[in-house]
Amino acid sequence: MPQEVSLRETYGKTLVELGRENSDIVVLDADLSRSTMTRFFASELPERFFDCGIAEQNMVSIAAGLAASGKIPFASTFAVFVPGRCFDQIRMSIAQPGLNVKLVATHGGISVGEDGTSHQSIEDLALINSLPGFTVVVPADAIETAQAVRVAASSYGPFYIRLCRPKMPLVYNDDYHFNLGKAVTMKRGEEVTIIAIGTMVAAALEAADNLKREGTGCCVLNMPTLKPLDE
């Protein structure tokens, strides 16, 4: 079985690395740093960490102001809250002016388990994809997460990165290179093609193995960048 690694912890630790490399990187959270794992940054670089409390709209607006001042803000909370609770602020203060804000949402989709239906975000990707200028990335494992966060930090413009709650099996090796806007062929096959993102990539690979045992060749594509879409 492939090793399972937390995407959230990988995100938090990658933020610390980036923060040490670039003094313009700042991190914001909305009272969930122990869940989003921005707590690692808060512990290591507290002077550049801002806990905005249970006020996601305010967090987004502060992030926009920091970006307008030349900083590179990473703002995090659960996907059900960003963009769900602060869509207007994202639209008006980040998307329309094209500010350099990185929104990283954890607990995406129905992966939240015991957190319950109130925390299941099934609309976030549709909402954020409707906004102009956003780059939208849904990593499949921890290796892809670390690279996607680094690409976001070095690319100008608004980003939305969606992470899941549970640990996920590694689907890549250390030699993997994340290419923004490009699909990745995970398996080749001639009869069926499965296109997957995020948590569903590992499931798609398992399904392809099952189909192969039944005599059906299955191609699996990982589409980590939802916007811009690889055409």
Coordinates of C-alpha atoms in Angstrom, one line a residue:
M1 CA 0.0 0.0 0.0
P2 CA 1.3 3.5 -0.8
Q3 CA 2.3 5.7 2.1
E4 CA -0.5 8.0 3.3
V5 CA 0.5 11.6 4.1
S6 CA -1.5 14.6 5.2
L7 CA -1.9 17.3 2.6
R8 CA -2.8 19.9 5.3
E9 CA 0.4 19.2 7.2
T10 CA 2.4 19.4 4.0
Y11 CA 0.9 22.7 3.3
G12 CA 1.7 24.1 6.7
K13 CA 5.3 22.9 6.6
T14 CA 5.8 24.3 3.0
L15 CA 4.5 27.7 4.2
V16 CA 7.2 27.7 6.9
E17 CA 9.9 27.0 4.2
L18 CA 8.5 29.7 2.0
G19 CA 8.3 32.2 4.8
R20 CA 12.0 31.7 5.7
E21 CA 12.9 32.2 2.0
N22 CA 10.7 35.3 1.4
S23 CA 10.0 37.9 4.0
D24 CA 7.0 39.2 2.0
I25 CA 5.0 36.0 2.6
V26 CA 2.4 36.4 5.3
V27 CA -0.3 34.0 6.5
L28 CA -3.8 34.6 7.7
D29 CA -6.3 32.2 9.3
A30 CA -9.8 32.4 10.7
D31 CA -9.5 30.6 14.1
L32 CA -8.7 27.2 12.5
S33 CA -4.9 27.2 12.4
R34 CA -4.8 23.8 14.2
S35 CA -6.9 22.3 11.5
T36 CA -5.6 24.1 8.4
M37 CA -2.1 23.5 9.8
T38 CA -1.1 27.2 9.5
R39 CA -0.2 26.7 13.1
F40 CA 3.3 25.7 11.9
F41 CA 3.8 29.1 10.4
A42 CA 2.3 30.8 13.5
S43 CA 4.8 29.0 15.7
E44 CA 7.9 29.7 13.6
L45 CA 7.1 33.2 12.2
P46 CA 4.5 34.7 14.6
E47 CA 5.2 38.3 13.5
R48 CA 3.9 37.4 10.0
F49 CA 0.8 35.4 11.1
F50 CA -2.6 37.0 11.6
D51 CA -5.4 35.1 13.2
C52 CA -8.6 37.0 12.2
G53 CA -10.9 35.0 14.4
I54 CA -14.3 33.6 13.1
A55 CA -14.5 36.4 10.6
E56 CA -13.8 35.0 7.1
Q57 CA -15.0 38.1 5.3
N58 CA -12.7 40.3 7.3
M59 CA -9.8 37.8 6.7
V60 CA -10.2 38.0 2.9
S61 CA -10.4 41.8 3.0
I62 CA -7.3 42.0 5.1
A63 CA -5.5 39.7 2.7
A64 CA -6.5 41.9 -0.2
G65 CA -5.1 44.9 1.6
L66 CA -1.8 43.2 2.4
A67 CA -1.5 42.1 -1.3
A68 CA -2.1 45.7 -2.4
S69 CA 0.7 46.7 -0.1
G70 CA 3.2 44.3 -1.8
K71 CA 2.9 41.3 0.5
I72 CA 2.1 37.7 -0.6
P73 CA -0.7 36.6 1.7
F74 CA -1.8 33.0 2.1
A75 CA -5.3 33.0 3.7
S76 CA -6.7 29.7 4.9
T77 CA -9.9 28.2 6.4
F78 CA -12.3 25.4 5.6
A79 CA -13.6 25.2 2.0
V80 CA -17.1 25.6 3.2
F81 CA -16.3 29.0 4.5
V82 CA -14.0 30.2 1.7
P83 CA -15.6 30.9 -0.7
G84 CA -19.0 30.1 0.8
R85 CA -19.1 32.7 3.6
C86 CA -17.1 35.5 1.8
F87 CA -17.8 35.2 -1.9
D88 CA -18.6 38.9 -2.2
Q89 CA -15.4 40.0 -0.6
I90 CA -13.4 37.5 -2.9
R91 CA -15.2 38.8 -6.0
M92 CA -14.9 42.5 -5.2
S93 CA -11.6 42.7 -3.4
I94 CA -9.5 40.0 -5.0
A95 CA -10.8 38.8 -8.3
Q96 CA -11.8 42.0 -9.9
P97 CA -8.6 43.9 -9.1
G98 CA -6.6 40.8 -9.7
L99 CA -4.7 41.0 -6.4
N100 CA -1.9 38.6 -5.5
V101 CA -3.9 36.6 -2.8
K102 CA -3.5 32.9 -2.3
L103 CA -6.6 31.3 -0.8
V104 CA -5.9 27.8 0.5
A105 CA -9.1 25.9 1.6
T106 CA -8.9 22.7 3.6
H107 CA -11.6 20.1 4.3
G108 CA -12.9 20.2 0.8
G109 CA -15.7 18.2 -0.6
I110 CA -17.3 15.4 1.5
S111 CA -14.0 14.3 3.0
V112 CA -14.7 15.9 6.3
G113 CA -16.2 12.8 7.8
E114 CA -17.3 13.3 11.4
D115 CA -17.4 17.1 11.0
G116 CA -20.8 16.6 9.5
T117 CA -22.9 17.9 6.6
S118 CA -22.6 21.5 7.7
H119 CA -18.9 21.4 6.9
Q120 CA -19.2 19.5 3.6
S121 CA -18.3 21.9 0.7
I122 CA -19.6 20.8 -2.7
E123 CA -20.1 24.2 -4.2
D124 CA -16.7 25.9 -3.7
L125 CA -15.1 24.9 -7.0
A126 CA -18.1 26.0 -9.0
L127 CA -18.1 29.4 -7.1
I128 CA -14.4 30.1 -7.4
N129 CA -14.3 29.0 -11.1
S130 CA -16.9 31.6 -11.9
L131 CA -14.6 34.4 -10.9
P132 CA -12.2 36.2 -13.3
G133 CA -8.4 35.8 -13.0
F134 CA -8.3 33.0 -10.5
T135 CA -6.0 30.0 -10.9
V136 CA -7.6 26.9 -9.3
V137 CA -5.6 23.9 -8.2
V138 CA -6.7 20.7 -6.5
P139 CA -3.6 18.5 -5.6
A140 CA -3.9 14.8 -5.5
D141 CA -1.2 14.0 -2.8
A142 CA 1.3 15.6 -0.5
I143 CA 4.1 15.8 -3.2
E144 CA 1.8 17.7 -5.6
T145 CA 0.6 19.9 -2.7
A146 CA 4.0 21.1 -1.8
Q147 CA 4.9 21.9 -5.4
A148 CA 1.6 23.6 -6.1
V149 CA 2.0 25.9 -3.0
R150 CA 5.4 26.9 -4.2
V151 CA 4.1 27.6 -7.7
A152 CA 1.4 29.8 -6.2
A153 CA 3.9 31.7 -4.1
S154 CA 6.1 32.5 -7.1
S155 CA 3.2 33.3 -9.5
Y156 CA 1.5 36.7 -9.5
G157 CA -2.3 36.7 -9.2
P158 CA -5.2 35.1 -7.2
F159 CA -5.0 31.4 -6.5
Y160 CA -7.4 29.0 -4.9
I161 CA -5.9 25.7 -3.7
R162 CA -8.3 23.1 -2.3
L163 CA -7.1 20.4 0.1
C164 CA -8.8 17.5 1.8
R165 CA -9.1 16.5 5.5
P166 CA -7.8 12.9 5.5
K167 CA -4.4 11.7 4.8
M168 CA -4.0 10.5 1.2
P169 CA -1.8 7.9 -0.4
L170 CA 1.1 9.2 -2.4
V171 CA 0.5 8.8 -6.1
Y172 CA 3.7 10.4 -7.2
N173 CA 7.4 9.8 -6.7
D174 CA 9.9 12.5 -5.5
D175 CA 10.9 13.1 -9.1
Y176 CA 7.5 14.4 -10.0
H177 CA 7.3 18.0 -11.4
F178 CA 4.1 19.9 -11.1
N179 CA 3.2 21.9 -14.3
L180 CA 0.6 24.5 -13.8
G181 CA -2.3 24.1 -16.3
K182 CA -1.3 20.6 -17.5
A183 CA -3.0 17.3 -17.0
V184 CA -0.9 14.3 -16.0
T185 CA -1.3 10.8 -17.5
M186 CA -1.2 8.4 -14.5
K187 CA -2.0 5.2 -16.4
R188 CA -2.4 4.4 -20.1
G189 CA -5.2 2.4 -21.6
E190 CA -7.2 2.3 -24.8
E191 CA -10.8 1.5 -23.8
V192 CA -11.8 3.8 -20.9
T193 CA -10.5 7.2 -19.7
I194 CA -11.1 8.4 -16.1
I195 CA -10.4 12.1 -15.5
A196 CA -10.0 12.8 -11.7
I197 CA -8.9 15.5 -9.3
G198 CA -7.8 15.6 -5.7
T199 CA -8.9 12.7 -3.5
M200 CA -10.5 10.9 -6.5
V201 CA -7.1 10.4 -8.3
A202 CA -6.1 7.5 -5.9
A203 CA -9.6 6.0 -6.3
A204 CA -9.4 6.3 -10.1
L205 CA -6.0 4.5 -10.1
E206 CA -7.5 1.7 -7.9
A207 CA -10.5 1.5 -10.3
A208 CA -8.1 1.2 -13.3
D209 CA -6.3 -1.7 -11.6
N210 CA -9.6 -3.4 -11.1
L211 CA -10.6 -2.9 -14.7
K212 CA -7.3 -4.2 -15.9
R213 CA -7.8 -7.4 -14.0
E214 CA -11.1 -7.8 -15.8
G215 CA -9.5 -7.2 -19.2
T216 CA -10.3 -3.5 -19.7
G217 CA -7.6 -1.1 -20.4
C218 CA -8.1 2.2 -18.6
C219 CA -6.4 5.6 -19.0
V220 CA -6.3 7.7 -15.9
L221 CA -5.7 11.5 -16.1
N222 CA -5.0 13.7 -13.1
M223 CA -6.3 17.2 -13.8
P224 CA -4.7 19.2 -10.9
T225 CA -5.3 22.6 -12.5
L226 CA -9.0 23.2 -13.0
K227 CA -8.4 26.8 -14.2
P228 CA -6.9 27.3 -16.6
L229 CA -8.0 23.9 -17.9
D230 CA -5.6 21.9 -20.1
E231 CA -7.3 21.7 -23.5

